[in-house]
PDB file of C-alpha atoms in Angstrom:
ATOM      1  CA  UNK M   1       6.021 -10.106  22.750  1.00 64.00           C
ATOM      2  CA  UNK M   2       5.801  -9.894  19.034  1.00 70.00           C
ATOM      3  CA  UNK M   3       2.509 -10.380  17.998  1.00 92.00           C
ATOM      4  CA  UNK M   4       3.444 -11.417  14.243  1.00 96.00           C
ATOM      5  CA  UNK M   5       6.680 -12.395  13.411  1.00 96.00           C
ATOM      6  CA  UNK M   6       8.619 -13.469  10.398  1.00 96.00           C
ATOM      7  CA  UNK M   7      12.099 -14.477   9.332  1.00 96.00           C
ATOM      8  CA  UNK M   8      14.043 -13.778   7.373  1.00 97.00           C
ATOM      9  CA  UNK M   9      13.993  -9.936   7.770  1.00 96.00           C
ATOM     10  CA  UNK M  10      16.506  -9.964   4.381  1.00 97.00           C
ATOM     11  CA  UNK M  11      16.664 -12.673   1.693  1.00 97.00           C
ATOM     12  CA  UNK M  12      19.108 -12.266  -0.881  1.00 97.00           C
ATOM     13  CA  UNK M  13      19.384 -14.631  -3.491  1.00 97.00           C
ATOM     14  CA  UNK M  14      20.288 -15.599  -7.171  1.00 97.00           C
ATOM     15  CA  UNK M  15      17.664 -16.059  -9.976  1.00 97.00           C
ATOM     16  CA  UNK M  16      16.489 -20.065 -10.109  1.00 97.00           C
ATOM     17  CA  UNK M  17      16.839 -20.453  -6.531  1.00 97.00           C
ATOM     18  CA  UNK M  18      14.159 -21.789  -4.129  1.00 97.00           C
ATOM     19  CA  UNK M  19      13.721 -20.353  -0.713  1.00 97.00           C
ATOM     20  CA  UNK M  20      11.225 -19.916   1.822  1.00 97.00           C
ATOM     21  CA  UNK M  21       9.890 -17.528   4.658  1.00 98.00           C
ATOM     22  CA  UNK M  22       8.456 -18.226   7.850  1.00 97.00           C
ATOM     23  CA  UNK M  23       5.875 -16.834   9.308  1.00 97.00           C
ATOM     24  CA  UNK M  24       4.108 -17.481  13.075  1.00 97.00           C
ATOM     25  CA  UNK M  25       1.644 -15.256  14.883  1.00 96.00           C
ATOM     26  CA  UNK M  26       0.651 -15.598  18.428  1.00 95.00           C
ATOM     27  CA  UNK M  27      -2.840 -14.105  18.767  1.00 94.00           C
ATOM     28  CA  UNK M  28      -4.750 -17.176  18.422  1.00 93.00           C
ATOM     29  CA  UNK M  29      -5.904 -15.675  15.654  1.00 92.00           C
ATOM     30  CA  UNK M  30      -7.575 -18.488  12.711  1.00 90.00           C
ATOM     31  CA  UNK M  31      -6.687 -16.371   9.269  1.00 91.00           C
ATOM     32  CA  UNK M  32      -3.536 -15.630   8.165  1.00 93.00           C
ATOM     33  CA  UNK M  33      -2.472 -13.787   5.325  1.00 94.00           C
ATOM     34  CA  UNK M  34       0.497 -13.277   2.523  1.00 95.00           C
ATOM     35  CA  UNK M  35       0.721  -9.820   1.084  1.00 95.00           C
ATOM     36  CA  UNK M  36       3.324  -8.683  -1.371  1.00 96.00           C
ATOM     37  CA  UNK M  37       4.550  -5.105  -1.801  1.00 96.00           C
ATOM     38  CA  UNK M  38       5.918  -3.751  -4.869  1.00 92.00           C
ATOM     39  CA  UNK M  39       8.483  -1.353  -5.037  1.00 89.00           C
ATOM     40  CA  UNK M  40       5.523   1.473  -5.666  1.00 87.00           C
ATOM     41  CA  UNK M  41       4.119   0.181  -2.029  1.00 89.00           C
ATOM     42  CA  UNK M  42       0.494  -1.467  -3.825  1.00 90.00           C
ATOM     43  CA  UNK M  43      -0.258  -4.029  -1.452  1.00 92.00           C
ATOM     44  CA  UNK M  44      -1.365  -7.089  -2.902  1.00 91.00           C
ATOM     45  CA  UNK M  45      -2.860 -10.217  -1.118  1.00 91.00           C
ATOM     46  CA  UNK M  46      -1.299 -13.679  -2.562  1.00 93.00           C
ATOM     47  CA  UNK M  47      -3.157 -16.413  -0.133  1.00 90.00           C
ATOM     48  CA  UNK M  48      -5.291 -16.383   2.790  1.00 90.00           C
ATOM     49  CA  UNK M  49      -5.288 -19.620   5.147  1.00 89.00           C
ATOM     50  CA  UNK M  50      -8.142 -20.043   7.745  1.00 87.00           C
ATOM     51  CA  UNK M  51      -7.333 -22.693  10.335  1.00 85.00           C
ATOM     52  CA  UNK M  52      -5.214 -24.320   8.089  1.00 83.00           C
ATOM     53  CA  UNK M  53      -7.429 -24.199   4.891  1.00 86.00           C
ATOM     54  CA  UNK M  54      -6.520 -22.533   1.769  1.00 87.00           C
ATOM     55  CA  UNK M  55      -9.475 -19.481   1.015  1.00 84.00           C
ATOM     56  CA  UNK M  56      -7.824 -17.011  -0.944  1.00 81.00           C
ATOM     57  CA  UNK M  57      -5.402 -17.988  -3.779  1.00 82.00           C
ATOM     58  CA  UNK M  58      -4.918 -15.063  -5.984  1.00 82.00           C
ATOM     59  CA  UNK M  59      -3.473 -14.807  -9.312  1.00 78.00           C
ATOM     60  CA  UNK M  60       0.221 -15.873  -8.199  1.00 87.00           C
ATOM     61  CA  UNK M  61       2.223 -18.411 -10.185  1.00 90.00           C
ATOM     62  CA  UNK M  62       2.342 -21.987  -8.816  1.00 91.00           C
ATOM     63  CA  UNK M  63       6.079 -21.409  -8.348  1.00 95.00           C
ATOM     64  CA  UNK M  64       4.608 -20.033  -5.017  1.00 95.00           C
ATOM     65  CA  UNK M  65       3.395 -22.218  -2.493  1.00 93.00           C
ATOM     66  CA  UNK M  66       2.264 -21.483   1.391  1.00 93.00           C
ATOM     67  CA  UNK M  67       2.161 -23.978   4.009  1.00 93.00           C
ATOM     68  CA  UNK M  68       0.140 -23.653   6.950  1.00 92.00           C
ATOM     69  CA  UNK M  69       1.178 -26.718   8.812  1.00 92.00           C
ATOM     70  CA  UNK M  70      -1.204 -25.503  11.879  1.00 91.00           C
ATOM     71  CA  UNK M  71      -3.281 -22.113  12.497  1.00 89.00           C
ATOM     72  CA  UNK M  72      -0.600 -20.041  13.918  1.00 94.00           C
ATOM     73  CA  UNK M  73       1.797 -20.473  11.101  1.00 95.00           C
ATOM     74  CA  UNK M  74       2.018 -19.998   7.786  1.00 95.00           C
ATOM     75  CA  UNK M  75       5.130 -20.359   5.571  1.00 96.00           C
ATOM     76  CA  UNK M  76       5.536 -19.114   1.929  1.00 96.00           C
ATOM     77  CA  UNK M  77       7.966 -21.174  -0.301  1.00 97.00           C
ATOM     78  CA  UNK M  78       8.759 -20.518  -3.470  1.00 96.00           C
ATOM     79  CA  UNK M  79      10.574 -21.900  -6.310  1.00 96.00           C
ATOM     80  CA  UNK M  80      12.941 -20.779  -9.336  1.00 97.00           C
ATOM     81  CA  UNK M  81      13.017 -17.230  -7.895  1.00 97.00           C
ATOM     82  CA  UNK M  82      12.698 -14.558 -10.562  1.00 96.00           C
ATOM     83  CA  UNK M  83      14.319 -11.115 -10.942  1.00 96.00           C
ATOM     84  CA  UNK M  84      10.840 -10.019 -10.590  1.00 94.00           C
ATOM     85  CA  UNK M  85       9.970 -11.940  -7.443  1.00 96.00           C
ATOM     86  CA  UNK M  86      11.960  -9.131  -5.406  1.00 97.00           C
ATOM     87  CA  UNK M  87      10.004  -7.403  -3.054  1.00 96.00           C
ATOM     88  CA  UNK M  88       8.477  -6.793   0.557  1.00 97.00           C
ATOM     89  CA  UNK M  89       6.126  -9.969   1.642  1.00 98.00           C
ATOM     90  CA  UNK M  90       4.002  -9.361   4.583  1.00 97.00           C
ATOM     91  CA  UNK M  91       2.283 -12.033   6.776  1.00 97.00           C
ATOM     92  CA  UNK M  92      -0.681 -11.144   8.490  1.00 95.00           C
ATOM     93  CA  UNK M  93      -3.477 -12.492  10.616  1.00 94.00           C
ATOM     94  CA  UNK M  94      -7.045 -11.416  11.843  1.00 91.00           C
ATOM     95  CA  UNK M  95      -9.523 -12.942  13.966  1.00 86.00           C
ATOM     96  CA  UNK M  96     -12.163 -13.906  11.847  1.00 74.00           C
ATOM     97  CA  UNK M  97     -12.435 -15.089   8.038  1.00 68.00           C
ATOM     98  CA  UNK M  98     -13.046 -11.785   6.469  1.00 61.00           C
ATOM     99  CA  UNK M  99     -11.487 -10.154   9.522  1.00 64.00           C
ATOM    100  CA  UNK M 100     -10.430  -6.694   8.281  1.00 72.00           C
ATOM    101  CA  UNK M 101      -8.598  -5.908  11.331  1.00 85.00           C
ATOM    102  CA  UNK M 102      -5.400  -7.503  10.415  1.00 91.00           C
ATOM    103  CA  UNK M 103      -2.291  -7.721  11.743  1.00 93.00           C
ATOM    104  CA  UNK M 104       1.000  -7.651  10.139  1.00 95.00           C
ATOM    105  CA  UNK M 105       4.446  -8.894  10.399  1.00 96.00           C
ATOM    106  CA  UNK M 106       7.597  -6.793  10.012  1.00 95.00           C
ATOM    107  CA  UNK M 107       7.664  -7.783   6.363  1.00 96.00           C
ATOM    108  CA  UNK M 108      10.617  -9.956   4.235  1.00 97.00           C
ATOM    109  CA  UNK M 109      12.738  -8.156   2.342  1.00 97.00           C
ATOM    110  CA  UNK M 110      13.493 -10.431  -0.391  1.00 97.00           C
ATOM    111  CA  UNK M 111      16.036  -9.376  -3.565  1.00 97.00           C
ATOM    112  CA  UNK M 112      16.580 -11.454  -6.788  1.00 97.00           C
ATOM    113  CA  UNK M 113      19.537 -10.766  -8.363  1.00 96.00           C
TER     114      UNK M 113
ATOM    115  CA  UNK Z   1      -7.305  -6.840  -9.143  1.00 57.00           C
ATOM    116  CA  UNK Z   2      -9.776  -4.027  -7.678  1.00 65.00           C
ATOM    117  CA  UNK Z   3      -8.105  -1.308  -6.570  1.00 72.00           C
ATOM    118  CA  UNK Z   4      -9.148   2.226  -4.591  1.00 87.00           C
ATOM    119  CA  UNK Z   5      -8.541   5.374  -6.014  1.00 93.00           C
ATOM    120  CA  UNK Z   6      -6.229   7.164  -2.780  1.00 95.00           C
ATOM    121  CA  UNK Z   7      -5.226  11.027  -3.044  1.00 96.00           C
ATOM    122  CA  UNK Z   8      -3.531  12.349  -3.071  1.00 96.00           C
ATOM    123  CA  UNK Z   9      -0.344  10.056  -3.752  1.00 95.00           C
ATOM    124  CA  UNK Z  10       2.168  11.615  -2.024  1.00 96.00           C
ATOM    125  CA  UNK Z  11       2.308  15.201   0.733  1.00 95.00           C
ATOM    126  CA  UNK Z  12       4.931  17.037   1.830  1.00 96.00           C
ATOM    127  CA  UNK Z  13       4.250  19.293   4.860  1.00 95.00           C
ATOM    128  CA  UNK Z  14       5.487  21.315   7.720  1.00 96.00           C
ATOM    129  CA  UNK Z  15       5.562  20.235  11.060  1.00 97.00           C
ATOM    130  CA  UNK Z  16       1.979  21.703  12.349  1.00 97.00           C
ATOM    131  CA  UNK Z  17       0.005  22.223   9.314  1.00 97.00           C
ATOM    132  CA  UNK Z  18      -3.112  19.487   8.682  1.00 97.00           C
ATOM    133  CA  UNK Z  19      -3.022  17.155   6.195  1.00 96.00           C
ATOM    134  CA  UNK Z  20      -6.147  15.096   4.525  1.00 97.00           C
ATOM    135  CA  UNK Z  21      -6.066  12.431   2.022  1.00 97.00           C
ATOM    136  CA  UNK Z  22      -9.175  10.296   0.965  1.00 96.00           C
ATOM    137  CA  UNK Z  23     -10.321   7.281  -0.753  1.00 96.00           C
ATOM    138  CA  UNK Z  24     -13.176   6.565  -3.491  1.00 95.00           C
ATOM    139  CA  UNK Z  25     -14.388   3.511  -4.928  1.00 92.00           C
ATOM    140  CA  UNK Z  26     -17.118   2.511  -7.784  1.00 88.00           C
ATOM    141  CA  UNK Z  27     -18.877  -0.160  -5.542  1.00 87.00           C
ATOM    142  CA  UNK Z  28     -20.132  -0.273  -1.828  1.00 89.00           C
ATOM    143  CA  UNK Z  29     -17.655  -1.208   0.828  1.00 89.00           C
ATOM    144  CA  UNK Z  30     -19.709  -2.542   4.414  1.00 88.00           C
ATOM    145  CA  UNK Z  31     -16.458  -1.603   5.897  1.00 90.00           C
ATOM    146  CA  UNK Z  32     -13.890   1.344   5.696  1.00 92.00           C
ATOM    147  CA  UNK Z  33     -10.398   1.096   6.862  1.00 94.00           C
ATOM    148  CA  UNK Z  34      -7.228   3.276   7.624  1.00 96.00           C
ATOM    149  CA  UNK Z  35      -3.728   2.078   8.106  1.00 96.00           C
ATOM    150  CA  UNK Z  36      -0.074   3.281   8.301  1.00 97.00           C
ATOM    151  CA  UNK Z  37       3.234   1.573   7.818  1.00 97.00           C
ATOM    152  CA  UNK Z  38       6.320   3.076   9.274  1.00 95.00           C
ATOM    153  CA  UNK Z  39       9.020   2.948   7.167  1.00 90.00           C
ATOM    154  CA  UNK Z  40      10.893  -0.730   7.467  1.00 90.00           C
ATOM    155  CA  UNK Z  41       7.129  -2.065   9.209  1.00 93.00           C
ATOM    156  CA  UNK Z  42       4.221  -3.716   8.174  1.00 95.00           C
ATOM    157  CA  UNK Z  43       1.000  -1.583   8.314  1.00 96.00           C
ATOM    158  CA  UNK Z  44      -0.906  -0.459  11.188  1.00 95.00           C
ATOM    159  CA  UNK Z  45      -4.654  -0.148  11.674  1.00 93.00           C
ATOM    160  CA  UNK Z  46      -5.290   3.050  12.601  1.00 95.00           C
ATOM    161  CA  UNK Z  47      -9.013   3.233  12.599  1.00 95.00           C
ATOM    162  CA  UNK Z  48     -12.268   1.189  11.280  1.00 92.00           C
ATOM    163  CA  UNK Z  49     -15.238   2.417  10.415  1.00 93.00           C
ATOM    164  CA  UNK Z  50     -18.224   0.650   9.976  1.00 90.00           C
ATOM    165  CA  UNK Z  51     -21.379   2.349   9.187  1.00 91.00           C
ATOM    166  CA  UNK Z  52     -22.530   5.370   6.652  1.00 92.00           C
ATOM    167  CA  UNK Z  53     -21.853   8.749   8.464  1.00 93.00           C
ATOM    168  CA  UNK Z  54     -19.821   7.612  10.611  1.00 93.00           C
ATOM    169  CA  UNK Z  55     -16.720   9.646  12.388  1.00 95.00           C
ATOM    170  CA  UNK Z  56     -14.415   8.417  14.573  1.00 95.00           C
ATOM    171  CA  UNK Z  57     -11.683  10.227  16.109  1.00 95.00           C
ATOM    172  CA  UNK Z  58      -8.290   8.430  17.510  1.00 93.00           C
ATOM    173  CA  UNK Z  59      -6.476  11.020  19.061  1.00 95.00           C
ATOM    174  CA  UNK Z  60      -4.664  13.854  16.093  1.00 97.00           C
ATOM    175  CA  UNK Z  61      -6.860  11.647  13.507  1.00 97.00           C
ATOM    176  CA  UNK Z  62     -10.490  11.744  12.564  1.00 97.00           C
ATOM    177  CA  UNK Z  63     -11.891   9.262   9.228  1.00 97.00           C
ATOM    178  CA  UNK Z  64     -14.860   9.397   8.450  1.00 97.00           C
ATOM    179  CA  UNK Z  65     -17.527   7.005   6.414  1.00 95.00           C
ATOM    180  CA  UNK Z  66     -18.812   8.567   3.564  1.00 95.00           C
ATOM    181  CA  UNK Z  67     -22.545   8.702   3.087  1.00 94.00           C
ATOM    182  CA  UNK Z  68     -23.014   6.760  -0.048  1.00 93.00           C
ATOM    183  CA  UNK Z  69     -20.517   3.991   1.000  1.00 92.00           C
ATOM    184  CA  UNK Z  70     -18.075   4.831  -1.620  1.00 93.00           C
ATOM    185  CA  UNK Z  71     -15.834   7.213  -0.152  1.00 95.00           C
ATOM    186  CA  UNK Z  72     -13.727   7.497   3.103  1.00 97.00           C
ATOM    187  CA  UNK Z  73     -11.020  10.404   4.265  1.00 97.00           C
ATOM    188  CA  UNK Z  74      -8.526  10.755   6.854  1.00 98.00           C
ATOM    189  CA  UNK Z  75      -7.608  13.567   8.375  1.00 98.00           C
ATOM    190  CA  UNK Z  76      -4.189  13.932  10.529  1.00 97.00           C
ATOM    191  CA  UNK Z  77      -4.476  17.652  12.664  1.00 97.00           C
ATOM    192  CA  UNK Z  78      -0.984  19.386  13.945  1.00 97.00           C
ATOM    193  CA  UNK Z  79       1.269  17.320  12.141  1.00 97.00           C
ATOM    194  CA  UNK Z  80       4.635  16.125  13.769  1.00 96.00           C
ATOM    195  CA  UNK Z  81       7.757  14.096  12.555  1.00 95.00           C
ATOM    196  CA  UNK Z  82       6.587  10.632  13.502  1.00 95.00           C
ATOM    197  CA  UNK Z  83       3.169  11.036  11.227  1.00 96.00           C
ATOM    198  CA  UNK Z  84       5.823  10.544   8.205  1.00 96.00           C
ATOM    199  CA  UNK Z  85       5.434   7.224   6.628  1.00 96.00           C
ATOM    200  CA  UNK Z  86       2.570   5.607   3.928  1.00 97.00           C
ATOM    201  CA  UNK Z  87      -1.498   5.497   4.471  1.00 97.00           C
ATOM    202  CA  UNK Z  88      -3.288   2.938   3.071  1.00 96.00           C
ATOM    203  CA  UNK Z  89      -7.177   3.205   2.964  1.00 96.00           C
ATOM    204  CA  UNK Z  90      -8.771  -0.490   2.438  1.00 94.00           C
ATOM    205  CA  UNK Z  91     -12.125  -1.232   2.094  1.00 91.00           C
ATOM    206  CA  UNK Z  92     -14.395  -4.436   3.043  1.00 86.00           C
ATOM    207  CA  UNK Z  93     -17.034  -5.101   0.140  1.00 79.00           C
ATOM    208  CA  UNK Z  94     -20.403  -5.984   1.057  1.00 68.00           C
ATOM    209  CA  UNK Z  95     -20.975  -9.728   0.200  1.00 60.00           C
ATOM    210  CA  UNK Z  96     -19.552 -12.688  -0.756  1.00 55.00           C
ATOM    211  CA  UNK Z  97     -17.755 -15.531   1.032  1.00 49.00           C
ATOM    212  CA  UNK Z  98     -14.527 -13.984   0.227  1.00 58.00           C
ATOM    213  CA  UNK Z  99     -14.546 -10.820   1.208  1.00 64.00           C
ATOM    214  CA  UNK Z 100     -10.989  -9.923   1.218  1.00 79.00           C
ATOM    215  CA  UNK Z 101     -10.030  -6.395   2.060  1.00 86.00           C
ATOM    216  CA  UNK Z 102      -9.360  -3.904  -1.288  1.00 89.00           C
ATOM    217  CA  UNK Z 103      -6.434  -1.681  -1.065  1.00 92.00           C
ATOM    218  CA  UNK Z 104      -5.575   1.579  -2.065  1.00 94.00           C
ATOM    219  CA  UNK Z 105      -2.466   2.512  -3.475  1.00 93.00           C
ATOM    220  CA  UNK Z 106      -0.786   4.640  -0.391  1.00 95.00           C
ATOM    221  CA  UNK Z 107      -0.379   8.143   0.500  1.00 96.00           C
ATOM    222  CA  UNK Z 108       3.173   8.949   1.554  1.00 96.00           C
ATOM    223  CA  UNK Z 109       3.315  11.614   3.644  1.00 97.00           C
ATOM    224  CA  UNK Z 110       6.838  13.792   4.706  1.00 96.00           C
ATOM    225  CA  UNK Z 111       6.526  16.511   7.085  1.00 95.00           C
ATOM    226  CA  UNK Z 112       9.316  18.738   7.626  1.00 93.00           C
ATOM    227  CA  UNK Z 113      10.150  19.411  11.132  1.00 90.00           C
TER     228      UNK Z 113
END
């Protein structure tokens, strides 16, 4: 059973779109996590949702919003893509608040063109 | 954001040989972390580490927790094929509410069979 999973594996899509990926984890874990990887592999965390409450909201443009419509899922949608918007987001989920033993999904490939 | 300094950035070895990379930071971390993603995955823990000193071993690969809480390394012994792919060290600061997990920038690792 996959533990995290998201969907799309592979968005491609045209500059001023919106789109969104899903993202569902079935550890009963309470945080969950967007990450999004560059194309020089920096990880960088864009929100972090504990039971369904917004903790960590990092420098990201409002054109991105997550949705975490109960603890096991969070989705990220966001709007008016940019060319610079392509990349690899992760969703991931630990235990705890701070839980540093996180878990990640297989990672959205999305490009902007 | 905060980053770790990881080196080296990138290693390119032959099957067998050992490989270490390590990670430094300018502040105290209460928690040290190594991870790997597989080419096409999300990351992996590999192993935590949680107090000064410490050094754990999970099978081929021993971390350890440096002494003055600013330093980590990982080493990999007898290298084979499947040990290609990126290592992230993260680290856990020591207060705060938010204690999200600092990255470091990867070490990408090739080993030539």
């Amino acid at each position: 059973d996959t533990a995290v999973s998201q969907t799309p594996k592979y968005l491609v899509t045209q500059m001023g779109n919106d789109k969104s990926i899903k993202c569902e984890q079935n550890l009963g874990h309470d945080t969950m996590y967007w990450y999004k990887q560059d194309s020089k592999k920096f990880l960088k965390i864009m929100f972090s949702y504990n039971n369904k409450e917004l903790i960590i909201n990092e420098t990201v443009p409002n054109r991105f919003s997550p949705k975490s419509p109960d603890k096991a899922h969070l989705n990220l949608h966001i709007n008016s893509l940019e060319l610079g918007d392509s990349a690899v987001y992760f969703c991931a989920s630990s235990q705890e608040v701070a839980g540093n033993t996180q878990y990640f999904g297989p990672g959205t490939r999305l490009t902007v063109l | 954001g905060q980053q770790l300094n990881q080196s080296p950035q990138s290693m390119f070895i032959q099957e067998g040989e050992d490989v270490s990379m390590n990670c430094t930071s300018s502040s105290i971390f209460n928690t040290w972390l190594w991870y790997k993603q597989d080419p096409g995955e999300g990351p992996v823990l590999l192993i935590a580490l949680y107090k000064a000193g410490e050094l754990t071993s999970n099978g081929r690969l021993t971390a350890q927790f440096g002494i003055t809480r600013k330093d980590s390394f990982l080493n990999i012994s007898a290298s084979i094929p499947s040990d290609v792919g990126i290592y992230f060290c993260a680290g856990q600061p020591n207060a705060g509410n938010n204690r999200k997990l600092i990255w470091g920038l990867g070490t990408s690792l090739a080993v030539n069979p």
